[in-house]
Amino acid sequence: MSKITIKEDRDFLEAQRKPGRQGKMGGMDQAWVEKETRTQQRTDGDGSRAAQESQAFAERQATVELESSTSSSSPEEQDVIASPPPKRSRRAPSQKKIISPQVSAALDRTNISDRKAAHVLLPFAEELGANTRELSLSASTINRQRKRHRQEKAEFKEKFAPDVPLTLHWDGKLMPSLTNEGVVDRLPILVSGEGVEKILAVPITDGKAEPTANTIHSVISEWAISDRIRALCFDTTATNTGSKGGVCVRLQQSLGRDLLHLACRHHMLEILLGNVFSALIPETSQSPDIAAFVRFREFWPYVEQDQYKTANEELKEDWVDDILKLCQGYLRKDHPRDDYRELLELAVVFLGGIPHGRKKIFVHKPGAVHRARWMARAIYALKMWIFAPQFAEYQKQRPSSSRAVKAAVPPKLDEFCIFIVRYYIRAWFSAACSANAPRNDLDLYKALAKETNKAIRESGLKALGRHMWYLSEVTVGLALFDDEMPLEEKWNVVANLRSMEGSEEPPPKVCVEEADLDNKTVASFVTKNTEKFLDLLDIDKGFLDVDPAMWGTNLMYQAGARRVPGLLVTNDAAARGVDLVQDFTKNPRTKSEDQL
């Protein structure tokens, strides 16, 4: 009995040994019969389907033969060879790839790795009711698709062939290396022009003039656009502007021709702001952060925003209403950065108004206080002055023996705030207008020369006097397309352009003497060399023979008026390139220089 392993057989044997011999052995295995029956049913079903397919094929063949035999439009009979019935094959499940260029770009922007993307997209597809068996969502597939989309973008280089004069931008920036081994100096290189703005490359450099110039020249040569480069837009650092070995000089030498020097006007104004700040609120600490702003940021959690002060009672000058209207007007426009709008709102509050679009004032939490963040100085100063009474009370309650720490508000903070709203706001928000640049710079210089505050006047003139790039003999040609310039002044511009002899080698910027400033106009800086401006931009000079009053209807002038706004006189394009590259280098999928 122990040798019988099948329970059914063992039970049958035990029943046979009992009295009456229960049970009997049949002649057919019922389980086997059921299995064979199911097999036969499947076979019959296949045969039935095959018969149906054969019948359908025969009908199609008969139809084709009938059409062939009754056709009389063809001069020759054509043999019709019917195809055999299709073979039934096991169809492999389709794999739909959902990593489109748009999805790939979104994953890049949000710094999602391939593996994380697979984990996110799979349940998302299931929730939408998609059959995930039909989707190719493995990490390796996603990786291949994203690389392919990047490669397709790289192929755009071959198709980039602008037919307009281009401005070359660059801006070095320290960024983390792809190997997480310290930082590297990256150099986003871009071009802009009439309807054109494109990042060309983001190579690594050592920040010095010669290798930087060589790298830039190599990049524009690879893109085959060297002959289209007509202007340079740059930050006014010594590396870029050196008269003998700066990047600008080296690029002109490499290209074999003179170029327009469009110094970044925002960078110029940042230097102006920094000079005035240092003159009014000198800092003795070597810390990268400004101590007074650090203390104000610590106070911020305790601020009551409905308890603020304004300067409208103290300032009774004519310019206040003009600046208030100017700021409210700019608040009705869109701005590329939030801190631009924040500066305008703070200026309105400082002057006693309510910012456009708000029912009551709202001041944002203070941000970075690093010395290198120029805009932060203006924003912090206005916030600190607006909440000065609360800040002073908070400082008194702090346990500290340091007199410096106890001093809540810097003594001349109000003077710095007045400089911001009276001079800086207008200059900053009009800086991007290329045609108005010569006139705006001269007007600002004249206004600062009349300022009664000695510290503001001297520090402001010193900073601005070193950066008169837009009054040079060539670049001053922008003024020809300044719609706000008086007609009489345009006559003088044309007259000097025809008759005034210029320098043999005109410098890219000029020095303005405060002594004879009252007698200077934009036309005073125009010479025969100004015609080079029109030549560089491929603008027909024929409109110069027409009365300036009729320039608006002249086709040659209209063509130039469309081209000049395409000259970006701020390096914001390079700054946007820096931000984009920073996001890209932080992306976990970016592991090689070829992907940048």
XYZ file of C-alpha atoms in Angstrom:
596
model
C 0.000 0.000 0.000
C 2.834 2.392 0.811
C 4.171 2.054 -2.724
C 0.975 3.528 -4.249
C 1.583 7.287 -4.469
C -1.640 8.321 -6.249
C -4.329 8.925 -3.651
C -7.176 8.026 -6.010
C -5.679 4.595 -6.715
C -4.994 3.972 -3.055
C -8.606 4.785 -2.108
C -9.901 2.477 -4.850
C -7.766 -0.441 -3.557
C -8.947 0.045 0.020
C -12.582 0.076 -1.142
C -12.056 -3.191 -3.028
C -10.726 -4.892 0.110
C -13.804 -3.999 2.149
C -16.863 -6.271 2.220
C -19.041 -5.789 -0.845
C -16.091 -4.623 -2.982
C -17.325 -1.079 -3.535
C -16.571 0.609 -6.874
C -15.494 -0.709 -10.239
C -12.823 0.107 -12.863
C -14.167 1.709 -16.032
C -12.757 1.350 -19.527
C -12.169 5.123 -20.216
C -10.169 7.886 -18.490
C -12.737 10.692 -18.100
C -10.138 13.461 -17.526
C -8.343 12.460 -20.681
C -11.629 12.489 -22.613
C -12.427 16.043 -21.489
C -8.960 17.221 -22.526
C -9.293 15.627 -25.976
C -12.733 17.186 -26.413
C -11.410 20.666 -25.784
C -8.566 20.064 -28.243
C -11.011 18.925 -30.931
C -13.195 21.974 -30.392
C -10.236 24.279 -30.936
C -9.273 22.369 -34.082
C -12.816 22.605 -35.461
C -12.848 26.334 -34.746
C -9.578 26.842 -36.618
C -10.908 24.837 -39.526
C -14.080 26.882 -39.635
C -12.126 30.128 -39.708
C -9.828 28.748 -42.402
C -12.855 27.771 -44.478
C -14.330 31.231 -44.100
C -11.062 32.819 -45.177
C -10.805 30.472 -48.187
C -14.371 31.307 -49.205
C -13.677 35.045 -48.889
C -10.516 34.646 -50.971
C -12.437 32.733 -53.664
C -15.054 35.474 -53.814
C -12.394 38.168 -54.160
C -10.662 36.199 -56.913
C -13.922 35.722 -58.789
C -14.635 39.431 -58.560
C -11.201 40.309 -59.897
C -11.544 37.854 -62.815
C -14.971 39.246 -63.654
C -13.713 42.824 -63.698
C -10.743 41.778 -65.844
C -12.878 39.942 -68.392
C -15.452 42.732 -68.780
C -12.985 45.615 -69.002
C -12.642 47.181 -72.481
C -10.794 50.423 -71.712
C -7.336 48.869 -71.945
C -5.940 47.932 -75.348
C -4.195 44.907 -73.915
C -5.433 42.296 -71.497
C -3.647 42.248 -68.208
C -2.997 39.117 -66.233
C -4.225 39.385 -62.704
C -2.257 37.394 -60.200
C -4.212 37.011 -57.027
C -2.306 37.023 -53.809
C -2.539 33.990 -51.566
C -4.694 34.208 -48.484
C -2.942 36.009 -45.666
C -1.150 33.890 -43.165
C -2.308 34.121 -39.624
C 0.559 35.148 -37.448
C 0.917 36.114 -33.893
C 1.055 39.923 -33.910
C 3.663 41.443 -31.640
C 2.285 44.089 -29.309
C 2.856 47.610 -30.686
C 5.198 49.856 -28.727
C 4.187 53.496 -28.927
C 6.924 55.977 -28.031
C 5.469 58.953 -26.178
C 8.714 60.879 -25.549
C 8.087 63.591 -28.120
C 10.365 66.640 -28.500
C 7.945 68.600 -26.319
C 7.928 65.940 -23.588
C 11.707 65.657 -23.779
C 12.090 69.424 -23.414
C 9.723 69.438 -20.428
C 11.703 66.672 -18.720
C 14.903 68.628 -19.328
C 13.480 71.824 -17.885
C 12.251 70.089 -14.734
C 15.486 68.121 -14.169
C 13.777 64.707 -14.214
C 16.113 61.773 -14.828
C 15.276 58.940 -17.228
C 14.542 56.471 -14.438
C 12.332 58.941 -12.568
C 10.546 59.790 -15.799
C 9.672 56.115 -16.280
C 8.318 55.889 -12.724
C 6.208 59.027 -13.222
C 4.873 58.424 -16.730
C 3.744 54.809 -16.214
C 1.136 55.423 -13.468
C 0.147 58.669 -15.180
C -0.612 56.768 -18.401
C -2.583 54.142 -16.465
C -4.639 56.859 -14.786
C -5.485 58.294 -18.215
C -6.775 54.899 -19.300
C -3.955 54.062 -21.716
C -2.895 50.484 -22.350
C 0.586 50.534 -20.842
C 1.495 47.339 -22.722
C 1.404 49.421 -25.889
C 3.700 52.124 -24.484
C 7.474 52.044 -24.508
C 8.356 53.559 -21.146
C 11.575 51.905 -20.081
C 14.372 54.128 -18.791
C 16.655 53.044 -21.639
C 14.057 53.921 -24.287
C 13.413 57.303 -22.708
C 17.157 57.942 -22.631
C 17.534 57.091 -26.338
C 14.610 59.289 -27.312
C 15.900 62.263 -25.350
C 19.364 61.930 -26.864
C 17.816 61.737 -30.331
C 15.829 64.919 -29.771
C 18.964 66.693 -28.585
C 20.808 65.517 -31.658
C 18.024 66.847 -33.877
C 18.374 70.214 -32.204
C 22.096 70.129 -32.894
C 21.367 69.644 -36.584
C 19.657 73.035 -36.610
C 23.147 74.507 -36.749
C 23.430 73.534 -40.382
C 20.155 75.269 -41.204
C 20.942 78.523 -39.348
C 21.744 81.071 -42.046
C 20.452 84.541 -41.084
C 20.678 87.227 -43.749
C 20.662 90.196 -41.333
C 23.504 91.899 -39.430
C 24.094 90.119 -36.111
C 25.197 91.242 -32.665
C 27.487 88.870 -30.782
C 26.876 88.398 -27.037
C 28.878 86.536 -24.403
C 28.930 86.437 -20.614
C 31.258 84.277 -18.510
C 29.819 82.569 -15.442
C 31.185 80.205 -12.803
C 29.055 77.043 -12.725
C 29.306 73.549 -11.201
C 31.167 71.073 -13.379
C 29.336 68.092 -14.844
C 31.535 65.760 -12.794
C 30.692 67.579 -9.548
C 34.362 68.387 -9.060
C 34.281 72.084 -8.213
C 33.241 74.866 -10.570
C 34.180 75.786 -14.125
C 34.028 79.065 -16.047
C 31.415 78.655 -18.762
C 30.910 81.097 -21.596
C 27.418 81.234 -23.129
C 27.801 82.641 -26.658
C 24.737 84.053 -28.433
C 23.807 86.126 -31.454
C 20.884 88.480 -31.956
C 19.587 90.605 -34.775
C 16.451 91.657 -36.596
C 14.109 88.795 -35.628
C 17.010 86.556 -34.525
C 18.168 85.395 -31.100
C 20.085 82.139 -30.737
C 22.470 80.399 -28.331
C 25.458 79.046 -30.258
C 27.540 77.313 -27.589
C 28.424 77.193 -23.884
C 32.103 76.176 -23.824
C 34.440 76.146 -20.833
C 37.121 78.860 -20.697
C 39.598 80.132 -18.140
C 38.124 83.650 -18.146
C 41.158 85.333 -19.736
C 40.917 87.596 -22.764
C 42.940 85.657 -25.343
C 41.392 82.186 -24.868
C 37.945 83.757 -24.571
C 38.358 85.609 -27.872
C 39.765 82.502 -29.563
C 36.872 80.385 -28.325
C 34.266 82.889 -29.506
C 35.891 83.197 -32.928
C 36.033 79.420 -33.248
C 32.335 79.085 -32.434
C 31.115 81.681 -34.939
C 33.396 80.135 -37.569
C 31.844 76.709 -36.956
C 28.410 78.224 -37.442
C 29.646 79.983 -40.615
C 28.278 83.384 -39.569
C 31.512 85.362 -39.199
C 30.601 87.640 -42.101
C 27.256 88.503 -40.464
C 28.749 89.718 -37.161
C 28.582 93.527 -37.115
C 28.347 94.420 -33.404
C 29.552 93.232 -29.998
C 27.462 93.394 -26.815
C 29.421 92.821 -23.610
C 29.771 93.613 -19.930
C 32.259 96.417 -19.367
C 34.914 94.411 -17.547
C 38.619 94.977 -18.162
C 38.873 91.545 -19.778
C 36.385 92.577 -22.444
C 37.232 96.257 -22.926
C 41.027 96.354 -22.658
C 42.314 98.755 -25.322
C 45.206 96.507 -26.366
C 44.402 92.939 -25.421
C 40.698 92.883 -24.529
C 38.252 90.412 -26.011
C 36.631 93.083 -28.205
C 39.936 94.171 -29.729
C 41.011 90.582 -30.348
C 37.725 89.717 -32.043
C 38.052 92.694 -34.375
C 41.561 91.580 -35.246
C 40.397 88.003 -35.889
C 37.543 89.146 -38.127
C 39.667 91.767 -39.853
C 37.225 94.674 -39.511
C 35.810 97.204 -37.070
C 32.636 96.369 -35.172
C 30.066 98.362 -33.230
C 30.766 98.354 -29.494
C 27.418 98.036 -27.711
C 28.402 97.978 -24.052
C 25.640 96.497 -21.901
C 23.648 99.470 -20.670
C 22.285 97.577 -17.691
C 25.823 96.729 -16.615
C 26.777 100.404 -16.954
C 23.874 101.403 -14.701
C 24.719 98.690 -12.174
C 28.174 100.227 -11.841
C 26.583 103.663 -11.416
C 24.308 102.343 -8.661
C 27.204 100.631 -6.905
C 29.354 103.775 -6.975
C 26.635 105.964 -5.480
C 25.802 103.341 -2.837
C 29.446 103.104 -1.762
C 29.710 106.907 -1.587
C 26.626 107.288 0.616
C 26.710 104.049 2.626
C 30.346 102.910 2.822
C 30.954 99.369 4.030
C 34.091 98.519 6.000
C 33.355 94.808 6.261
C 34.946 92.416 3.783
C 31.955 90.078 3.967
C 30.281 89.301 0.636
C 26.951 90.221 2.260
C 25.937 93.766 3.198
C 25.601 93.867 6.992
C 22.685 96.325 7.189
C 20.668 94.245 4.742
C 21.395 91.056 6.677
C 20.008 92.653 9.845
C 16.922 93.834 7.964
C 16.278 90.340 6.629
C 16.422 88.975 10.191
C 13.832 91.576 11.214
C 11.423 90.791 8.368
C 9.326 88.053 10.122
C 8.165 90.717 12.604
C 7.180 93.402 10.084
C 3.627 94.787 9.959
C 3.029 95.721 6.341
C 0.266 98.206 7.044
C 2.634 100.281 9.182
C 4.905 102.040 6.684
C 6.061 105.539 5.872
C 6.396 107.443 2.602
C 8.423 110.423 1.401
C 5.599 112.359 -0.241
C 5.435 114.828 2.651
C 9.179 115.462 2.578
C 9.596 115.712 -1.203
C 7.831 118.737 -2.671
C 9.793 118.896 -5.920
C 8.389 118.955 -9.447
C 9.966 115.676 -10.511
C 7.975 113.602 -7.971
C 4.712 113.540 -9.949
C 6.563 112.802 -13.195
C 8.380 109.816 -11.690
C 5.186 108.543 -10.054
C 3.376 108.594 -13.415
C 6.391 106.992 -15.084
C 6.457 104.095 -12.597
C 2.710 103.516 -12.799
C 3.004 103.451 -16.582
C 5.768 100.855 -16.501
C 3.714 98.733 -14.077
C 1.082 98.371 -16.804
C 3.652 96.571 -18.966
C 5.148 93.091 -18.799
C 8.667 92.665 -17.443
C 11.183 89.847 -17.963
C 12.007 89.589 -14.263
C 9.983 89.871 -11.076
C 12.538 92.120 -9.375
C 11.999 94.782 -12.079
C 8.326 95.000 -11.132
C 9.179 94.895 -7.440
C 11.500 97.894 -7.828
C 8.744 99.876 -9.554
C 6.195 99.029 -6.862
C 8.581 100.057 -4.079
C 9.299 103.360 -5.839
C 5.558 104.074 -6.042
C 5.113 103.303 -2.330
C 8.136 105.464 -1.469
C 6.540 108.401 -3.304
C 3.216 107.904 -1.518
C 1.204 106.015 -4.125
C -0.464 102.614 -4.430
C 1.087 100.450 -7.175
C -1.030 99.858 -10.261
C -3.002 96.622 -9.969
C -3.022 96.555 -6.151
C -5.661 97.740 -3.681
C -3.093 98.100 -0.916
C 0.648 97.793 -0.650
C 2.315 94.415 -0.481
C 6.064 94.107 -0.014
C 7.765 90.832 -0.850
C 10.080 89.020 1.522
C 13.708 90.216 1.161
C 15.898 87.998 -0.985
C 19.641 87.733 -1.584
C 21.909 90.378 -0.048
C 25.147 89.562 -1.877
C 27.199 92.564 -3.032
C 27.264 91.240 -6.587
C 23.479 91.546 -6.857
C 23.201 95.196 -7.848
C 19.415 95.340 -8.115
C 19.156 93.993 -4.558
C 20.779 97.177 -3.239
C 18.008 99.351 -4.627
C 15.245 96.984 -3.529
C 16.623 96.513 -0.007
C 17.212 100.241 0.452
C 13.622 101.154 -0.407
C 12.195 98.397 1.802
C 14.395 99.401 4.703
C 13.379 103.062 4.440
C 9.659 102.272 4.118
C 9.731 100.173 7.322
C 12.464 102.178 9.071
C 10.454 102.997 12.247
C 9.601 99.340 12.857
C 13.146 98.265 12.063
C 14.619 100.806 14.485
C 12.324 99.635 17.292
C 13.260 96.026 16.613
C 16.968 96.863 16.786
C 16.538 98.594 20.157
C 15.048 95.462 21.656
C 17.901 93.238 20.506
C 20.428 92.349 23.225
C 23.731 93.538 21.845
C 26.654 95.610 23.015
C 27.721 96.584 19.522
C 26.820 100.149 18.545
C 27.125 99.215 14.880
C 24.521 96.504 15.256
C 22.229 98.852 17.181
C 22.291 101.339 14.267
C 19.212 100.185 12.373
C 19.078 102.431 9.305
C 22.220 103.819 7.631
C 22.375 107.631 8.086
C 22.177 108.504 4.367
C 19.726 105.828 3.315
C 17.130 108.456 2.408
C 19.579 110.150 0.011
C 20.270 106.848 -1.707
C 16.531 106.158 -2.059
C 15.998 109.589 -3.626
C 18.782 108.863 -6.123
C 17.045 105.599 -7.028
C 13.622 107.066 -7.712
C 14.804 110.337 -9.270
C 17.544 109.104 -11.599
C 17.936 105.341 -11.600
C 14.363 104.228 -12.349
C 14.074 106.243 -15.570
C 17.565 105.263 -16.756
C 17.118 101.553 -16.044
C 13.742 101.070 -17.697
C 14.691 103.036 -20.821
C 18.092 101.357 -21.167
C 16.970 98.749 -23.691
C 15.888 101.336 -26.297
C 18.845 101.385 -28.687
C 17.872 104.447 -30.754
C 17.488 106.640 -27.655
C 20.735 105.510 -26.009
C 22.963 108.479 -27.034
C 20.420 111.081 -25.933
C 19.547 109.237 -22.698
C 23.197 108.990 -21.645
C 23.872 112.656 -22.304
C 20.691 113.738 -20.484
C 21.556 111.605 -17.448
C 25.090 113.006 -17.331
C 23.764 116.578 -17.475
C 21.192 115.871 -14.754
C 23.811 114.402 -12.414
C 26.081 117.381 -13.079
C 23.357 119.652 -11.654
C 22.727 117.474 -8.572
C 23.265 119.440 -5.348
C 24.222 116.370 -3.306
C 27.996 116.311 -3.687
C 28.414 112.594 -2.984
C 25.810 111.642 -5.573
C 27.104 114.120 -8.153
C 30.780 113.187 -7.926
C 30.347 109.419 -7.653
C 27.694 109.369 -10.377
C 29.666 111.453 -12.863
C 32.790 109.417 -12.225
C 31.013 106.149 -12.993
C 29.035 107.421 -15.965
C 31.956 109.357 -17.445
C 33.928 106.121 -17.866
C 31.140 104.536 -19.899
C 30.172 106.965 -22.637
C 30.104 104.230 -25.273
C 26.989 105.471 -27.045
C 28.375 108.934 -27.770
C 31.363 107.631 -29.728
C 31.739 108.882 -33.306
C 30.375 105.667 -34.815
C 27.813 104.383 -32.314
C 26.194 107.819 -31.964
C 24.645 107.012 -35.348
C 21.856 105.334 -33.371
C 20.481 108.846 -32.825
C 19.507 109.072 -36.499
C 16.577 106.783 -35.636
C 15.595 108.475 -32.366
C 11.944 109.451 -32.875
C 11.975 111.632 -29.749
C 14.863 113.806 -30.913
C 13.785 117.336 -31.932
C 13.751 118.008 -35.667
C 16.267 120.834 -35.347
C 18.695 118.501 -33.599
C 18.381 115.978 -36.432
C 19.276 118.719 -38.912
C 22.419 119.377 -36.878
C 23.226 115.665 -36.805
C 23.055 115.453 -40.602
C 25.067 118.650 -41.023
C 27.899 117.417 -38.798
C 27.835 114.003 -40.453
C 28.473 115.715 -43.795
C 31.075 118.263 -42.704
C 32.728 117.446 -39.361
C 36.065 115.682 -39.659
C 36.524 112.827 -37.222
C 39.386 110.880 -35.698
C 41.554 108.765 -37.939
C 40.831 105.801 -35.673
C 37.686 106.690 -33.705
C 37.715 105.196 -30.181
C 34.781 102.995 -29.077
C 33.893 105.433 -26.272
C 34.440 109.123 -25.511
C 35.402 111.215 -22.522
C 33.025 114.019 -21.578
C 34.334 117.104 -19.792
C 31.943 118.538 -17.233
C 33.225 122.072 -17.885
C 31.721 122.477 -21.374
C 28.811 120.098 -20.892
C 26.096 122.753 -21.126
C 27.039 123.448 -24.739
C 27.007 119.786 -25.776
C 24.212 118.102 -27.704
C 24.067 114.698 -29.361
C 25.005 116.368 -32.645
C 28.230 117.584 -31.013
C 29.552 114.009 -31.099
C 28.645 113.310 -34.755
C 31.371 113.337 -37.432
C 31.940 111.894 -40.875
C 32.885 108.654 -39.123
C 29.226 108.273 -38.105
C 28.481 107.022 -41.628
C 30.322 103.819 -40.668
C 27.362 103.000 -38.435
C 25.078 102.839 -41.469
C 27.642 100.849 -43.453
C 28.028 98.228 -40.716
C 24.271 97.647 -40.580
C 23.801 97.612 -44.371
C 21.469 100.628 -44.193
C 21.129 102.662 -47.388
C 22.406 106.206 -46.743
C 20.152 107.765 -49.360
C 17.699 109.032 -46.749
C 20.356 111.502 -45.553
C 19.650 113.539 -48.700
C 16.004 113.902 -47.682
C 14.530 116.474 -45.305
C 14.491 114.869 -41.806
C 10.850 115.912 -41.548
C 10.124 113.432 -44.376
C 12.186 110.523 -43.064
C 9.118 108.742 -41.725
C 7.821 108.212 -45.284
C 11.194 107.331 -46.815
C 11.612 103.616 -47.597
C 15.360 103.635 -46.924
C 14.838 105.245 -43.529
C 11.994 102.841 -42.726
C 14.266 99.868 -43.451
C 16.858 101.254 -41.044
C 14.186 102.014 -38.445
C 13.205 98.338 -38.512
C 16.790 97.169 -38.182
C 18.017 99.413 -35.349
C 15.578 98.082 -32.694
C 17.070 94.652 -33.393
C 20.349 95.903 -31.920
C 20.215 94.689 -28.325
C 22.097 97.246 -26.235
C 21.725 95.238 -23.032
C 23.317 91.865 -22.463
C 20.105 90.394 -21.068
C 20.173 87.788 -23.839
C 23.485 86.480 -22.490
C 22.077 86.575 -18.957
C 19.149 84.423 -20.087
C 21.657 82.085 -21.684
C 23.504 81.855 -18.367
C 20.278 80.959 -16.552
C 19.437 78.324 -19.147
C 22.878 76.745 -18.948
C 22.753 76.722 -15.146
C 19.492 74.778 -15.268
C 20.963 72.404 -17.839
C 24.165 71.670 -15.928
C 22.125 70.866 -12.824
C 20.140 68.354 -14.853
C 21.090 64.775 -13.830
C 20.939 63.588 -17.469
C 23.607 66.031 -18.674
C 26.776 63.990 -18.390
C 28.904 65.098 -21.325
C 29.992 68.363 -22.926
C 28.502 67.245 -26.248
C 25.045 67.474 -24.737
C 25.466 71.179 -23.880
